[in-house]
Short mmCIF file of C-alpha atoms and ligand atoms in Angstrom, two decimals:
data_model
loop_
_atom_site.label_atom_id
_atom_site.label_comp_id
_atom_site.label_asym_id
_atom_site.label_seq_id
_atom_site.Cartn_x
_atom_site.Cartn_y
_atom_site.Cartn_z
CA MET A 13 4.42 18.26 3.76
CA GLU A 14 4.93 21.93 3.44
CA ALA A 15 2.88 24.47 5.73
CA GLU A 16 2.40 27.74 4.54
CA ARG A 17 4.83 29.80 6.68
CA ARG A 18 7.34 28.72 9.34
CA ASP A 19 8.81 30.67 12.43
CA THR A 20 5.50 31.58 13.35
CA SER A 21 3.87 31.53 16.91
CA VAL A 22 0.44 30.45 15.73
CA LEU A 23 -0.13 27.03 14.20
CA LEU A 24 -3.53 27.23 12.24
CA VAL A 25 -4.85 23.82 12.01
CA PHE A 26 -7.52 24.19 9.12
CA ALA A 27 -9.90 21.48 8.87
CA HIS A 28 -12.92 21.75 5.98
CA PRO A 29 -13.53 18.74 4.11
CA ALA A 30 -15.58 20.50 1.25
CA LEU A 31 -13.84 23.60 1.03
CA GLU A 32 -15.01 24.73 -2.45
CA ARG A 33 -18.56 24.90 -1.26
CA SER A 34 -17.98 26.54 2.01
CA ARG A 35 -18.87 30.30 2.62
CA ALA A 36 -18.20 31.07 5.90
CA ASN A 37 -14.79 29.35 6.62
CA ALA A 38 -13.51 29.91 3.19
CA VAL A 39 -13.69 33.65 3.97
CA LEU A 40 -12.15 33.09 7.41
CA ALA A 41 -9.68 30.95 6.15
CA ASP A 42 -8.71 33.84 3.61
CA ALA A 43 -8.03 36.01 6.43
CA ALA A 44 -6.04 33.62 8.50
CA ARG A 45 -3.95 32.92 5.85
CA LYS A 46 -2.93 36.81 5.79
CA ALA A 47 -2.48 36.97 9.23
CA VAL A 48 0.85 38.16 10.55
CA GLY A 49 2.73 35.33 13.04
CA VAL A 50 0.08 32.36 11.47
CA THR A 51 1.18 29.43 9.91
CA PHE A 52 -1.79 28.20 8.03
CA HIS A 53 -1.67 24.17 7.52
CA ASP A 54 -4.86 23.21 5.80
CA LEU A 55 -5.39 19.01 6.65
CA TYR A 56 -7.72 17.76 3.85
CA GLU A 57 -5.32 19.30 1.43
CA VAL A 58 -2.25 17.85 3.05
CA TYR A 59 -3.78 14.55 3.48
CA PRO A 60 -6.83 13.99 1.21
CA ASP A 61 -6.21 10.12 1.73
CA PHE A 62 -6.14 10.50 5.83
CA VAL A 63 -2.57 9.13 6.16
CA ILE A 64 -0.98 11.32 8.49
CA ASP A 65 2.51 12.09 8.72
CA VAL A 66 2.91 11.84 12.59
CA GLU A 67 6.43 12.93 12.97
CA ALA A 68 6.05 16.09 10.81
CA GLU A 69 2.86 17.38 12.76
CA GLN A 70 4.29 16.89 16.08
CA ALA A 71 7.25 19.05 14.34
CA LEU A 72 4.70 21.51 13.37
CA LEU A 73 3.03 21.51 16.86
CA LEU A 74 6.56 21.74 18.86
CA ALA A 75 7.27 24.82 16.59
CA HIS A 76 4.32 27.21 17.79
CA GLN A 77 3.26 28.58 21.02
CA VAL A 78 -0.18 28.88 19.94
CA ILE A 79 -2.74 25.62 18.81
CA ALA A 80 -5.37 26.94 16.49
CA LEU A 81 -7.85 24.54 15.18
CA GLN A 82 -10.52 26.30 12.65
CA PHE A 83 -13.53 23.92 11.39
CA PRO A 84 -16.87 23.66 10.56
CA PHE A 85 -18.88 21.97 13.48
CA TYR A 86 -20.23 18.82 12.06
CA TRP A 87 -22.52 16.37 14.43
CA TYR A 88 -21.68 18.57 17.18
CA SER A 89 -18.37 17.64 16.67
CA THR A 90 -15.19 18.34 14.33
CA PRO A 91 -14.76 16.84 11.06
CA ALA A 92 -13.21 13.39 10.59
CA LEU A 93 -9.80 14.08 9.54
CA LEU A 94 -9.34 16.69 12.43
CA LYS A 95 -10.43 13.59 15.14
CA GLU A 96 -7.88 11.58 13.19
CA TRP A 97 -5.22 14.23 13.69
CA LEU A 98 -5.93 14.37 17.16
CA ASP A 99 -6.26 10.58 17.58
CA LEU A 100 -2.63 9.91 15.86
CA VAL A 101 -0.68 12.98 16.57
CA TRP A 102 -1.39 14.10 20.22
CA LEU A 103 0.28 10.53 21.47
CA HIS A 104 0.63 9.15 24.81
CA GLY A 105 4.35 10.08 25.80
CA PHE A 106 4.08 13.00 23.59
CA ALA A 107 0.97 15.11 24.56
CA TYR A 108 -0.21 13.26 27.43
CA GLY A 109 0.57 10.41 29.65
CA LYS A 110 4.35 9.56 31.26
CA GLY A 111 6.89 11.70 29.53
CA GLY A 112 4.07 13.48 27.90
CA ASP A 113 4.54 17.18 28.15
CA ARG A 114 5.44 18.48 24.94
CA LEU A 115 2.69 20.53 24.56
CA LYS A 116 2.36 21.88 28.13
CA GLY A 117 2.71 25.42 28.33
CA LYS A 118 1.06 26.03 25.00
CA GLN A 119 -2.28 27.48 24.11
CA LEU A 120 -5.31 26.06 22.32
CA PHE A 121 -7.36 27.89 20.58
CA VAL A 122 -10.65 26.78 18.60
CA ALA A 123 -12.39 28.93 15.75
CA CYS A 124 -15.57 27.09 14.31
CA THR A 125 -18.71 27.85 12.54
CA THR A 126 -22.09 26.39 12.95
CA GLY A 127 -25.24 26.00 10.89
CA GLY A 128 -27.39 26.54 13.75
CA PRO A 129 -27.87 30.12 15.10
CA ALA A 130 -26.84 31.37 18.31
CA GLN A 131 -30.31 30.90 20.21
CA ALA A 132 -30.34 27.31 18.92
CA TYR A 133 -27.38 26.73 21.19
CA HIS A 134 -29.29 27.29 24.83
CA GLN A 135 -30.75 25.04 27.46
CA ARG A 136 -34.02 25.43 25.90
CA GLY A 137 -33.06 25.88 22.16
CA ALA A 138 -33.10 23.15 19.73
CA ASN A 139 -29.61 21.67 20.51
CA ARG A 140 -30.16 21.79 24.40
CA PHE A 141 -26.75 22.54 25.25
CA THR A 142 -24.43 25.51 24.69
CA MET A 143 -21.44 25.65 22.52
CA GLU A 144 -19.14 25.80 25.69
CA GLU A 145 -20.15 22.61 26.50
CA PHE A 146 -20.04 21.10 23.29
CA LEU A 147 -16.67 22.28 22.75
CA ARG A 148 -15.74 20.57 26.69
CA PRO A 149 -13.84 17.65 25.08
CA LEU A 150 -11.45 19.79 23.12
CA GLU A 151 -11.20 21.89 26.36
CA GLN A 152 -10.27 18.98 28.61
CA THR A 153 -7.96 17.95 25.75
CA ALA A 154 -6.34 21.20 26.53
CA ALA A 155 -6.06 20.64 30.47
CA LEU A 156 -4.94 17.09 29.89
CA CYS A 157 -2.03 18.28 28.08
CA GLY A 158 -1.20 21.27 30.54
CA MET A 159 -2.44 23.55 27.78
CA THR A 160 -4.10 27.05 28.41
CA TRP A 161 -7.77 27.10 26.82
CA GLU A 162 -8.18 30.38 25.04
CA ASN A 163 -11.87 31.91 24.80
CA PRO A 164 -12.76 30.10 21.69
CA TYR A 165 -14.33 32.31 18.36
CA VAL A 166 -17.47 31.03 17.20
CA VAL A 167 -19.53 31.83 14.42
CA HIS A 168 -23.27 30.88 14.88
CA GLY A 169 -25.76 30.81 11.86
CA ALA A 170 -22.95 30.61 9.62
CA ARG A 171 -25.31 29.86 6.53
CA LEU A 172 -27.73 32.69 7.53
CA LYS A 173 -25.27 35.70 7.39
CA ASP A 174 -24.58 38.10 4.44
CA ASP A 175 -21.30 38.61 2.88
CA ASP A 176 -20.50 41.54 4.76
CA HIS A 177 -21.23 40.01 7.99
CA ILE A 178 -19.07 37.33 7.31
CA ARG A 179 -16.24 39.65 5.88
CA ARG A 180 -16.79 41.64 9.09
CA GLU A 181 -16.02 37.91 11.23
CA ALA A 182 -13.29 37.31 9.13
CA GLU A 183 -11.24 40.58 10.00
CA GLY A 184 -12.39 40.19 13.80
CA TYR A 185 -11.00 36.43 13.47
CA ARG A 186 -7.72 37.97 11.88
CA ALA A 187 -7.26 40.45 14.76
CA ARG A 188 -8.14 37.48 17.02
CA LEU A 189 -5.27 35.43 15.30
CA GLU A 190 -2.50 38.48 15.10
CA GLY A 191 -3.48 39.25 18.92
CA LEU A 192 -2.75 35.83 19.91
CA ALA A 193 0.80 35.48 18.02
CA ALA A 194 1.58 39.17 18.79
CA ALA A 195 1.29 38.18 22.54
CA ALA A 196 3.13 34.88 22.18
CA ARG A 197 6.03 37.10 20.42
CA GLU A 198 6.03 39.19 23.48
CA THR A 199 6.31 36.31 26.10
CA ALA A 200 8.85 34.60 24.09
CA ARG A 201 11.19 37.56 24.23
C1 FMN B 23 -22.13 16.71 7.87
C2 FMN B 23 -22.63 17.32 8.90
C3 FMN B 23 -22.69 17.52 10.01
C4 FMN B 23 -23.33 19.19 10.44
N1 FMN B 23 -23.51 19.20 12.03
C5 FMN B 23 -23.70 20.65 12.25
C6 FMN B 23 -23.86 20.55 13.68
O1 FMN B 23 -23.72 19.62 14.45
N2 FMN B 23 -24.65 21.67 14.32
C7 FMN B 23 -24.62 22.43 13.50
O2 FMN B 23 -25.06 24.02 14.28
N3 FMN B 23 -24.17 22.90 12.17
C8 FMN B 23 -24.21 21.71 11.51
N4 FMN B 23 -23.67 21.47 10.34
C9 FMN B 23 -23.77 22.79 9.53
C10 FMN B 23 -22.30 23.22 9.61
O3 FMN B 23 -21.70 23.66 10.70
C11 FMN B 23 -22.49 24.74 8.67
O4 FMN B 23 -22.76 24.55 7.26
C12 FMN B 23 -21.01 25.28 8.36
O5 FMN B 23 -20.48 25.81 9.63
C13 FMN B 23 -20.81 26.49 7.46
O6 FMN B 23 -19.62 26.94 7.20
P1 FMN B 23 -18.95 26.50 5.62
O7 FMN B 23 -19.62 27.90 5.01
O8 FMN B 23 -17.69 26.94 5.75
O9 FMN B 23 -19.10 25.37 5.31
C14 FMN B 23 -23.52 20.31 9.50
C15 FMN B 23 -23.04 20.40 8.03
C16 FMN B 23 -22.52 18.96 7.91
C17 FMN B 23 -22.62 18.96 6.30
#
């Protein structure tokens, strides 16, 4: 199992089950792969059969200060392999519970795309709840593990946006990742 770069401060865990059909995440992922200070780790590429190397994943987590999760929003949640990765890797005694303080002090950053437009993610919109509310399980996961929750990067209406818009989003996303990486490097000095 080999992630693309080591000795970087942001671990970007990427999960898209059909990257060949992706528009938004493919462009965002390209930008993230070029970001300075970011280790790009594509879960569906590394584990197409869902057999996750737990020790290797824990070692990757320990080697980075910022844990970033990038995914398309599926059924108001993460794609299945990302959930499997959380279930198997973020173990009791490692991530939480007695002796489970290995992620404490790190940051959790979520970047996701939705099919629904921004106005659908509203109390009176089609999805009835805000994105902030839908992401609460991850926010609380960070809290349980003693991690800082970074303001998420969300691209709404991903299928409706034209190529220029997606490219601009990707630039903003890359800048955000590089900002997190630079801040983490600064703190580590
Ligand atoms: C199985 C599945 C479930 C989805 N669930 C949601 C959802 O709950 N909310 C939403 O806004 N979009 C949903 N979508 C739309 C995707 O989020 C959207 O197509 C994706 O973010 C676009 O990114 P991509 O071009 O990288 O695939 C779903 C799509 C699929 C295939």
